[in-house]
Amino acid sequence: MPRLRRDSIVPRSRTASDQAEAALLEQYTGLVRLAYLTLPAAFTRHRRVLLAHTAVQRALPGRQVSLVPAPRFPGDGADTAADSLRVRILRTALSVGHRPAGWPGALPPPRVLLPRLPVVWGLRLFPRSGGTEEVALVRALAGASAPARAAFVLRHIDSMRADRATALLAAAGVADAGSAVRESVRLDAEAGPAAAALLRSQEFDACSVQTRPTDLLRRARRTRAALAVGAVAVVAAAALLAPDSDPGRQAPGGDAPVRASSVSGDLTRAGRDTWADTSRVDFTAWPARGDRTDDTALLDRALDAWTAPSGAVRVSRTPDTPADAPPRAPQLLFAGDIDGRTVVLLSDGERLARYTAPVGDGLAGLALARVDDADVTTAAAVVLDRDQGSARYLTAPWITDVTTRDLLRPDSPGRPLHVSDDGVTGPVPVAPADGCARRPVLQLRSSPRIVENHSFLLADLGGLSPVHLTYTPPPGHGTPPPRQPREATGGQALVAWARTACRIEPWRGGAVRAVNAWDFAEQQLPKDAGRAVWSCVRASTWRGPGDVALLLRAPGPAAEPARLVGRARATAACSRFGQHVVAGTRWRSRDGQWYLLAAGSRAVTRIEASGAVTTSRRGRTLAVRAPEHGTVRVAARLDTGEPLKEAAPGQP
């Protein structure tokens, strides 16, 4: 009996469907990523996650439905089944933001106005947050068109050539696919050569998601309200059905309906002395302070602004701070009136929420900021209000002494600052946005009940919680390396910060937790020009990664800003995970001669230069004659023999 070929008895449509199913299972994560990034950027991450999975799972054709034709490029190894799925997924994702001809421009697209299906009750789903590079790419993608976002993913994740991506977008119904691909190429400037790695990060992985409960407080309030209404209805029905044996007696609920308990009743409050009897000295130990902590109407408005903000509330948040409703009952830290504004300060253990509203008419505001893993210093104060060039702070209950000082004047003593019984300070000047005339900071002292003789500096960099300033002295001088960061209140630290303070302004508003100035090397300048100090200033964010600035402090006036040598973003340099650094720059002597200066940290044994200057020297410093122009690259060797490159290369 002749053997029958398999393809002679299996329908072609079924074979195509099997291929599509295999392709979908094999490439599911990538297909979901494509849909997730193509969907309208204005949608919440939760909604995009659900719609992306829906688009991919509905892309699988039925057994009797043929695949959507996809462009084919002979010889390039294209997977027809996978490309057909991509076409179907892109059609679905692009249709969400499509506006039919004649559709009013003031209205969202029709699909956006439809009920928000599918629905997940009680949970919010969203990918995990990435680093600073991922956040920058998110912003760039949000400003691009949906077809351009799709082309960006196809080119970098699926490694498609521009012509193939153009053909696939055209098959998905994009009118001008070529323009979309060209727009995606312009996005390369934001991501650089790491585009594929960034797109594969957790920020854009809609298959590895976090779950959070939805608006627990609002749901609890609605549940209580529903139960109360039900109870009133039962009582009213019973009153109507029961015989009226006493006409003069008023039925229960006749003129005073039962009111659901206020949502502000869910707030937690710490005891006034909790901070002195706990090993966790942070915002969880703050008691509720202020003259309006019992104003339930105010607290309800503040909680509503956090759990379900309306158009009447202006919401702001520091970078990488989730705007979700609190996952549990928040803790009340403060409620009161400050300088003509009402302020409520709340915490959910990981974030601070500051609700502000004018005493009269005006727009309310809600500011959110991460404060997870705060400690005795980073939880020592919160900005309650900024107005007319000054700020008022709420200090922690363990703060016993508050003074202010100007970092640019290291020899001037601190000035006492008035603090109310509730911990609210008097007005403190804010550093001007332009120029560097002054840099006011707080100098606080902790109670001896938790730590002895501990004072520290906090600087306002635009966040809810001011930034902790520390200092690491140079190696040597009788202290075994490596030295650890210490409080920036000593004479040597204040002198260093006087030259450093004006260089930290670029980090304003960047969710910075602490800034450490590390003097990693000292160098004798040529021509007997004095001694210079090399410093690596690291800004550590609440999220974890940090940025660095390399500075050179040559002899000069006490408050003259140090010379900026280079900057680097999202690096471990100058931290306990990056304890080695080398830097170089050009320097001009008083007689007009140009030199290349370079220096390394304590483990550096040799410094090498290449480019416009080619040389090598043993030791931790280098100073050689150099031309005024031309690129110079500086590297070093450690005592282990390992090479070390510049952490923040500039243009020396």
XYZ file of C-alpha atoms in Angstrom:
652
model
C 0.000 0.000 0.000
C 1.523 3.340 -0.986
C 2.529 5.638 1.896
C 0.603 8.900 1.970
C 2.470 12.171 2.451
C 1.456 14.019 5.623
C 0.795 17.300 3.814
C -1.629 15.461 1.498
C -4.017 14.682 4.346
C -3.503 17.652 6.719
C -5.294 20.851 5.602
C -2.967 23.742 4.849
C -4.939 26.020 7.177
C -4.372 23.635 10.070
C -0.660 23.423 9.282
C -0.429 27.208 9.234
C -2.289 27.414 12.528
C 0.091 24.910 14.118
C 3.043 26.958 12.918
C 1.492 30.126 14.290
C 0.821 28.501 17.661
C 4.409 27.263 17.870
C 5.730 30.714 16.954
C 3.495 32.401 19.523
C 4.596 30.089 22.339
C 8.268 30.403 21.409
C 8.269 34.190 21.026
C 5.487 35.130 23.440
C 7.555 37.536 25.560
C 8.868 39.402 22.520
C 5.418 39.655 20.943
C 3.942 41.026 24.173
C 6.787 43.552 24.363
C 6.023 44.672 20.793
C 2.336 45.192 21.622
C 3.093 46.852 24.959
C 5.375 49.472 23.407
C 3.081 50.092 20.430
C -0.038 50.783 22.506
C -0.781 54.442 23.329
C 1.773 55.819 25.776
C -0.981 57.788 27.529
C -2.466 54.552 28.913
C -1.454 53.416 32.384
C 1.086 50.620 32.521
C -1.582 48.351 34.038
C -3.915 48.835 31.088
C -1.139 48.413 28.537
C -0.045 45.136 30.149
C -3.557 43.707 29.907
C -4.145 44.965 26.354
C -0.747 43.686 25.207
C -1.459 40.141 26.405
C -4.932 40.335 24.881
C -3.560 41.451 21.508
C -1.037 38.607 21.422
C -3.417 35.871 22.508
C -6.072 36.982 20.040
C -3.506 37.057 17.240
C -3.580 33.264 17.002
C -5.812 32.370 14.034
C -8.525 29.751 14.275
C -8.145 26.347 12.672
C -10.152 27.412 9.646
C -8.722 30.931 9.392
C -5.653 31.511 7.290
C -2.767 33.638 8.491
C -2.557 37.281 7.560
C -0.150 37.564 4.625
C 3.204 38.927 5.772
C 6.023 40.312 3.664
C 8.637 37.788 2.678
C 12.301 38.506 2.080
C 14.037 35.553 0.457
C 17.357 34.609 1.969
C 17.006 36.543 5.207
C 15.654 33.687 7.286
C 12.367 35.444 7.989
C 9.792 33.423 9.886
C 6.517 33.732 7.956
C 4.384 32.495 10.850
C 5.998 34.881 13.336
C 5.772 37.825 10.930
C 2.101 37.068 10.319
C 1.520 37.179 14.071
C 3.387 40.476 14.288
C 1.157 41.944 11.587
C -2.010 40.894 13.422
C -0.663 42.159 16.763
C 0.364 45.495 15.288
C -3.032 45.948 13.623
C -4.719 45.415 16.989
C -2.347 47.685 18.920
C -2.405 50.466 16.320
C -6.200 50.383 16.077
C -6.493 51.431 19.736
C -5.177 54.907 18.930
C -6.780 55.184 15.468
C -9.059 58.166 14.784
C -11.571 57.681 11.944
C -11.991 60.421 9.374
C -14.140 63.220 10.770
C -13.618 62.160 14.392
C -13.516 65.260 16.656
C -9.931 66.120 17.560
C -10.900 67.091 21.099
C -12.129 63.563 21.849
C -9.921 60.528 22.493
C -9.997 57.783 19.822
C -13.133 55.604 19.844
C -11.358 52.532 21.226
C -10.101 54.572 24.159
C -13.679 55.516 25.075
C -14.820 51.888 25.217
C -15.104 50.124 28.599
C -11.696 49.207 29.963
C -11.679 45.520 29.118
C -10.188 43.125 30.032
C -10.511 43.736 33.758
C -8.516 42.379 36.694
C -10.328 43.024 39.952
C -8.394 44.057 43.005
C -4.902 44.111 41.453
C -2.716 46.483 39.490
C -0.132 44.964 37.139
C 2.950 46.791 35.903
C 6.522 45.957 34.868
C 9.326 46.540 37.322
C 11.098 49.885 37.094
C 14.440 50.055 35.323
C 17.362 52.430 35.640
C 17.934 55.989 34.527
C 18.705 54.956 30.936
C 15.431 53.027 30.736
C 13.503 55.993 32.153
C 15.065 58.305 29.548
C 14.099 55.850 26.800
C 10.532 55.663 28.158
C 10.231 59.434 27.803
C 11.666 59.375 24.289
C 9.288 56.599 23.210
C 6.312 58.417 24.735
C 7.009 61.373 22.426
C 7.164 59.173 19.312
C 4.280 57.891 17.223
C 2.960 54.360 17.729
C 4.279 53.115 14.335
C 7.715 54.563 15.174
C 7.726 52.744 18.516
C 6.811 49.533 16.734
C 9.579 50.051 14.176
C 12.069 50.729 16.971
C 11.221 47.370 18.565
C 11.299 45.490 15.259
C 14.725 46.891 14.390
C 16.385 46.359 17.755
C 14.636 43.324 19.250
C 13.840 41.358 16.091
C 16.965 42.613 14.274
C 14.995 43.590 11.180
C 16.503 45.664 8.415
C 14.790 48.956 7.689
C 13.214 47.698 4.445
C 11.772 44.607 6.104
C 10.383 46.619 9.037
C 8.845 49.050 6.547
C 7.156 46.229 4.654
C 5.826 44.640 7.834
C 4.377 47.941 9.092
C 2.786 48.528 5.703
C 1.178 45.078 5.905
C -0.181 46.061 9.329
C -1.932 49.067 7.777
C 0.501 51.909 8.506
C -0.062 54.520 5.790
C 3.491 55.904 5.710
C 5.614 53.077 7.043
C 8.813 54.572 5.663
C 8.401 57.738 7.734
C 7.723 55.640 10.827
C 10.979 53.716 10.347
C 12.929 56.930 9.816
C 11.392 58.366 12.986
C 12.484 55.243 14.861
C 16.043 55.751 13.633
C 16.041 59.188 15.264
C 15.220 57.466 18.562
C 18.577 55.700 18.359
C 20.239 58.904 19.539
C 18.485 58.495 22.913
C 19.298 54.815 23.416
C 22.644 54.554 21.607
C 24.262 51.174 21.011
C 22.560 49.725 24.095
C 19.064 50.009 22.564
C 18.482 46.248 22.357
C 19.701 45.679 25.916
C 17.501 48.488 27.239
C 14.411 47.165 25.453
C 15.005 43.716 26.939
C 15.213 45.151 30.459
C 12.503 44.712 33.068
C 11.130 48.215 32.368
C 9.642 46.964 29.065
C 8.968 43.328 29.954
C 5.195 43.064 30.236
C 5.472 39.354 31.069
C 7.431 39.853 34.304
C 5.142 42.143 36.238
C 4.585 43.305 39.788
C 1.181 43.174 41.418
C -0.233 45.728 43.814
C -3.716 45.988 45.310
C -5.976 48.678 43.937
C -7.185 51.621 46.026
C -7.735 49.640 49.221
C -8.951 52.665 51.146
C -11.509 53.681 48.561
C -12.744 50.110 48.233
C -13.047 49.822 52.009
C -14.949 53.096 52.180
C -17.328 52.020 49.410
C -17.873 48.695 51.119
C -18.706 50.410 54.398
C -20.964 52.870 52.606
C -22.802 50.047 50.833
C -23.264 48.181 54.099
C -24.509 51.338 55.799
C -26.970 52.057 52.992
C -28.142 48.476 53.129
C -28.622 48.732 56.873
C -30.628 51.932 56.489
C -32.768 50.294 53.828
C -33.461 47.302 56.073
C -34.337 49.545 59.015
C -36.579 51.708 56.832
C -38.348 48.674 55.389
C -38.863 47.241 58.861
C -40.268 50.565 60.045
C -42.733 50.681 57.156
C -43.897 47.127 57.715
C -44.065 47.246 61.518
C -47.278 48.523 63.188
C -46.988 52.087 64.455
C -47.825 51.549 68.124
C -46.508 54.988 69.122
C -47.347 57.742 66.562
C -45.284 60.236 68.505
C -42.107 58.106 68.353
C -39.827 58.817 65.425
C -38.686 55.820 63.397
C -34.974 55.065 63.457
C -33.194 56.881 60.690
C -36.088 59.247 60.170
C -34.036 62.424 59.840
C -30.447 61.318 60.596
C -29.305 58.636 58.160
C -26.479 56.397 59.232
C -23.192 57.726 57.840
C -20.431 55.454 56.658
C -17.312 55.742 58.770
C -14.769 58.184 57.408
C -11.876 56.818 55.370
C -9.530 58.868 57.543
C -10.343 56.417 60.318
C -8.088 53.942 58.492
C -4.994 56.077 59.075
C -2.328 54.699 61.377
C -0.520 56.835 63.943
C 2.692 56.164 65.838
C 3.056 56.933 69.534
C 4.857 60.106 70.499
C 7.870 58.216 71.953
C 7.995 55.308 69.507
C 11.213 56.659 67.984
C 13.081 56.225 71.275
C 12.082 52.573 71.731
C 12.603 51.076 68.275
C 15.552 49.921 66.205
C 13.838 51.254 63.071
C 14.446 54.979 63.299
C 12.714 56.254 60.159
C 9.360 57.697 59.084
C 7.471 54.785 60.682
C 8.507 56.211 64.064
C 7.133 59.708 63.399
C 4.077 60.647 65.491
C 1.166 62.556 63.978
C 1.708 66.281 64.560
C -0.020 69.525 63.649
C -3.168 71.342 64.756
C -5.499 69.572 62.275
C -4.750 65.903 62.896
C -8.387 65.401 63.963
C -9.905 67.226 60.967
C -11.541 64.218 59.287
C -12.823 66.241 56.330
C -9.302 67.452 55.543
C -7.800 63.983 55.969
C -10.499 62.522 53.707
C -9.622 65.041 50.983
C -5.934 64.237 51.294
C -6.541 60.493 51.080
C -8.891 60.926 48.130
C -6.205 62.930 46.345
C -3.786 60.018 46.770
C -6.124 57.086 46.099
C -8.160 58.655 43.279
C -6.764 62.048 42.169
C -9.159 64.196 40.171
C -8.568 67.045 37.750
C -8.747 69.424 40.701
C -5.494 68.015 42.118
C -2.129 68.632 40.492
C -0.011 65.481 40.999
C 3.789 65.526 40.864
C 6.324 62.854 41.733
C 10.053 62.443 41.801
C 11.648 60.208 39.148
C 10.886 56.483 39.515
C 8.242 57.078 42.196
C 5.051 55.026 41.588
C 1.841 57.046 41.537
C -0.319 54.092 42.606
C -2.678 54.253 45.538
C -1.158 53.172 48.873
C -1.185 49.367 49.253
C -2.081 49.640 52.927
C -3.493 52.178 55.357
C -1.048 55.121 55.335
C 0.478 56.663 58.400
C -0.387 60.249 59.292
C 2.695 62.370 59.949
C 1.342 65.929 59.906
C -1.806 67.954 59.283
C -1.898 71.708 59.746
C -1.806 75.185 58.203
C 1.533 76.624 57.042
C 1.865 80.130 55.574
C -1.666 80.296 54.214
C -1.710 76.721 52.925
C -3.075 73.516 54.399
C -0.572 70.650 54.455
C -1.141 66.946 55.120
C 1.854 64.605 55.176
C 1.325 60.853 54.821
C 3.566 57.800 54.448
C 2.917 54.249 53.254
C 6.301 52.969 54.447
C 7.919 53.363 51.023
C 6.683 56.783 49.848
C 5.859 60.181 51.241
C 2.725 61.939 50.054
C 2.337 65.663 50.720
C -1.120 67.112 50.090
C -1.298 70.903 49.945
C -4.262 73.185 49.359
C -4.713 76.953 49.658
C -6.820 78.118 52.565
C -9.028 79.960 50.055
C -9.763 79.078 46.445
C -7.098 77.437 44.319
C -5.763 74.181 42.959
C -4.676 71.493 45.408
C -1.456 69.594 44.907
C -0.134 66.121 45.706
C 3.619 65.449 45.724
C 4.933 61.870 45.943
C 8.498 60.764 46.668
C 10.264 57.488 47.436
C 11.740 57.157 50.921
C 12.216 53.390 51.243
C 15.127 52.405 53.493
C 15.280 55.863 55.092
C 17.321 56.148 58.282
C 18.096 58.503 61.144
C 19.547 61.108 58.730
C 17.483 60.733 55.546
C 14.258 60.646 57.581
C 15.293 63.611 59.726
C 13.311 66.320 57.900
C 10.660 66.861 55.222
C 9.894 69.997 53.223
C 6.415 71.141 54.221
C 6.223 74.240 52.031
C 8.282 76.381 49.647
C 7.232 79.955 49.087
C 8.941 83.177 47.977
C 12.494 81.911 48.124
C 12.273 80.066 51.429
C 11.188 76.676 52.750
C 9.779 75.351 56.012
C 10.656 71.881 57.244
C 9.075 69.359 59.576
C 11.864 67.799 61.631
C 11.910 64.278 63.033
C 10.990 63.803 66.705
C 14.578 62.712 67.467
C 16.066 66.058 66.341
C 17.042 68.203 69.339
C 18.980 71.053 67.720
C 18.509 72.824 64.377
C 20.799 75.457 62.879
C 21.382 76.789 59.379
C 24.645 77.581 57.652
C 25.881 78.634 54.218
C 28.125 76.015 52.620
C 30.000 78.745 50.744
C 31.166 80.253 54.045
C 32.848 77.394 55.924
C 34.264 79.669 58.635
C 30.875 81.160 59.568
C 29.130 79.456 62.510
C 25.652 78.009 62.201
C 22.693 80.204 63.117
C 19.975 78.841 65.438
C 16.637 78.215 63.736
C 13.306 78.464 65.537
C 11.382 75.178 65.701
C 7.791 74.948 66.978
C 6.569 72.342 69.458
C 5.257 70.349 66.497
C 8.690 70.303 64.827
C 7.972 72.955 62.151
C 10.962 75.177 61.437
C 11.036 78.838 60.640
C 11.657 79.842 57.005
C 15.020 78.784 55.558
C 16.360 80.464 52.386
C 16.363 78.293 49.248
C 19.419 78.230 47.002
C 18.830 80.497 43.975
C 18.169 78.770 40.672
C 20.686 80.962 38.853
C 24.136 81.844 40.071
C 25.872 80.602 43.184
C 25.565 83.423 45.685
C 24.608 81.171 48.613
C 24.003 77.514 49.415
C 21.991 77.283 52.660
C 21.797 73.920 54.444
C 20.359 72.544 57.671
C 22.679 71.309 60.401
C 20.775 68.959 62.705
C 21.680 67.124 65.889
C 20.107 63.840 66.965
C 18.908 63.142 70.486
C 21.412 61.332 72.743
C 18.609 58.844 73.405
C 19.416 57.183 70.048
C 22.957 58.278 69.147
C 25.643 60.252 70.931
C 27.104 63.517 69.630
C 25.691 63.091 66.132
C 25.235 66.156 63.927
C 24.849 66.155 60.148
C 24.008 68.335 57.146
C 20.912 68.276 54.912
C 20.594 70.242 51.662
C 17.429 71.071 49.722
C 17.653 69.749 46.148
C 13.993 70.162 45.285
C 12.606 66.923 46.731
C 10.275 66.250 49.638
C 13.144 65.069 51.816
C 16.401 67.045 51.812
C 19.659 65.370 50.783
C 22.187 64.043 53.301
C 25.683 65.477 52.686
C 28.761 63.446 53.661
C 32.513 63.648 53.145
C 35.343 61.148 52.667
C 38.846 62.518 53.331
C 41.836 61.598 51.165
C 43.768 58.407 51.964
C 46.799 58.386 54.211
C 47.630 60.811 56.987
C 47.799 58.035 59.566
C 44.392 56.487 58.787
C 44.421 53.019 57.168
C 42.586 52.994 53.809
C 39.888 52.774 52.734
C 38.237 55.602 54.593
C 34.485 55.605 55.041
C 32.116 58.543 54.425
C 31.601 60.671 57.505
C 29.370 63.583 58.424
C 30.318 66.790 56.604
C 30.401 68.929 59.743
C 34.147 69.020 60.468
C 36.468 71.797 59.351
C 38.100 69.771 56.529
C 34.711 68.663 55.212
C 33.243 72.178 55.276
C 36.238 73.548 53.358
C 35.836 70.836 50.722
C 32.082 71.407 50.416
C 32.586 75.178 50.034
C 34.236 74.456 46.665
C 31.800 71.615 45.816
C 28.363 72.997 46.705
C 27.724 74.783 43.408
C 28.467 71.621 41.387
C 25.513 69.589 42.672
C 22.777 71.781 41.142
C 22.345 69.513 38.061
C 20.982 66.857 40.426
C 18.161 69.093 41.663
C 14.810 67.308 41.440
C 16.444 63.965 40.659
C 15.235 61.959 43.692
C 18.683 62.108 45.297
C 19.068 60.539 48.714
C 22.638 61.458 49.651
C 25.692 63.163 48.140
C 29.204 62.205 49.193
C 32.302 64.239 48.326
C 35.327 61.912 48.216
C 38.754 63.534 48.028
C 40.530 60.599 46.419
C 43.925 62.184 45.612
C 46.179 65.181 46.239
C 48.722 66.480 43.712
C 51.508 69.028 43.666
C 50.975 71.319 40.671
C 53.813 72.199 38.256
C 55.667 75.508 38.535
C 55.198 75.487 42.318
C 51.569 76.489 41.821
C 50.448 74.821 45.025
C 48.590 71.678 45.918
C 45.417 70.506 44.146
C 42.810 68.040 45.389
C 40.919 65.589 43.156
C 37.381 64.800 44.253
C 34.698 62.382 43.124
C 31.232 63.594 44.124
C 28.594 60.867 44.061
C 24.825 61.454 44.185
C 23.030 58.285 45.287
C 19.331 58.069 44.420
C 16.537 56.466 46.426
C 16.255 53.912 43.631
C 19.889 52.793 44.012
C 21.997 53.912 41.021
C 24.066 57.042 41.320
C 25.669 59.759 39.216
C 29.181 61.102 39.719
C 31.014 64.334 39.006
C 34.814 64.497 39.008
C 36.242 67.772 40.302
C 39.666 69.376 40.606
C 40.188 71.921 43.383
C 43.229 73.984 42.496
C 44.391 76.730 44.877
C 41.956 79.638 44.805
C 39.332 81.558 46.794
C 37.546 79.612 49.514
C 34.174 79.616 47.716
C 35.391 79.392 44.100
C 33.616 76.392 42.486
C 35.900 73.458 41.821
C 36.692 72.695 38.194
C 34.380 70.110 36.644
C 36.468 67.398 34.977
C 33.755 64.923 33.948
C 30.356 63.425 34.696
C 28.874 59.940 34.504
C 25.321 58.667 34.969
C 24.074 55.434 36.542
C 27.492 54.203 37.620
C 28.886 52.332 40.604
C 32.008 54.513 40.575
C 32.987 56.176 43.837
C 30.808 53.859 45.915
C 31.640 50.775 47.962
C 31.065 48.791 44.755
C 33.424 51.021 42.759
C 36.306 51.938 45.044
C 38.870 52.788 42.346
C 38.913 55.896 40.154
C 41.270 57.741 37.807
C 40.715 61.122 36.173
C 42.582 63.596 33.989
C 42.271 67.146 32.697
C 44.295 69.959 31.166
C 45.608 72.740 33.372
C 47.245 76.043 32.472
C 50.069 77.437 34.578
C 50.525 81.113 35.371
C 53.123 81.488 32.577
C 50.658 80.149 29.975
C 52.023 76.601 29.628
C 49.517 73.756 29.247
C 49.820 70.500 31.168
C 47.985 67.214 31.389
C 47.155 66.436 35.010
C 45.901 63.028 36.116
C 45.430 61.277 39.439
C 44.118 57.977 40.763
C 42.775 56.595 44.020
C 44.767 54.706 46.641
C 45.164 51.395 44.727
C 46.490 53.000 41.513
C 50.178 52.244 40.804
C 50.593 53.555 37.247
C 48.855 56.183 35.086
C 48.853 56.044 31.291
C 47.817 58.664 28.713
C 47.166 58.217 24.986
C 45.976 60.393 22.128
C 47.320 63.924 21.899
C 49.662 62.952 24.753
C 51.258 59.511 24.981
C 53.056 58.755 28.224
C 53.111 56.514 31.267
C 54.195 57.191 34.852
C 54.448 55.088 37.980
C 52.547 56.355 40.984
C 49.139 57.874 41.635
C 49.607 61.248 39.913
C 50.842 62.499 36.547
C 51.740 65.994 35.296
C 53.261 66.399 31.792
C 53.384 69.152 29.170
C 50.533 68.831 26.705
C 49.074 70.691 23.696
C 46.102 72.920 24.347
C 43.811 70.951 22.023
C 43.321 67.327 21.088
C 41.652 64.351 22.747
C 43.537 62.627 25.541
C 42.491 59.325 27.090
C 43.618 58.492 30.614
C 43.846 54.992 32.112
C 45.563 53.390 35.082
C 46.848 50.130 36.536
C 45.866 48.907 39.989
C 48.136 47.164 42.452
C 46.474 43.925 41.340
C 47.569 44.525 37.742
C 44.017 45.165 36.531
C 43.380 48.068 34.132
C 41.224 51.015 35.166
C 39.541 53.508 32.843
C 38.161 56.949 33.585
C 34.820 56.711 35.373
C 33.572 60.025 33.958
C 35.693 60.937 30.927
C 35.519 64.602 30.015
C 37.441 66.686 27.507
C 40.702 67.430 29.341
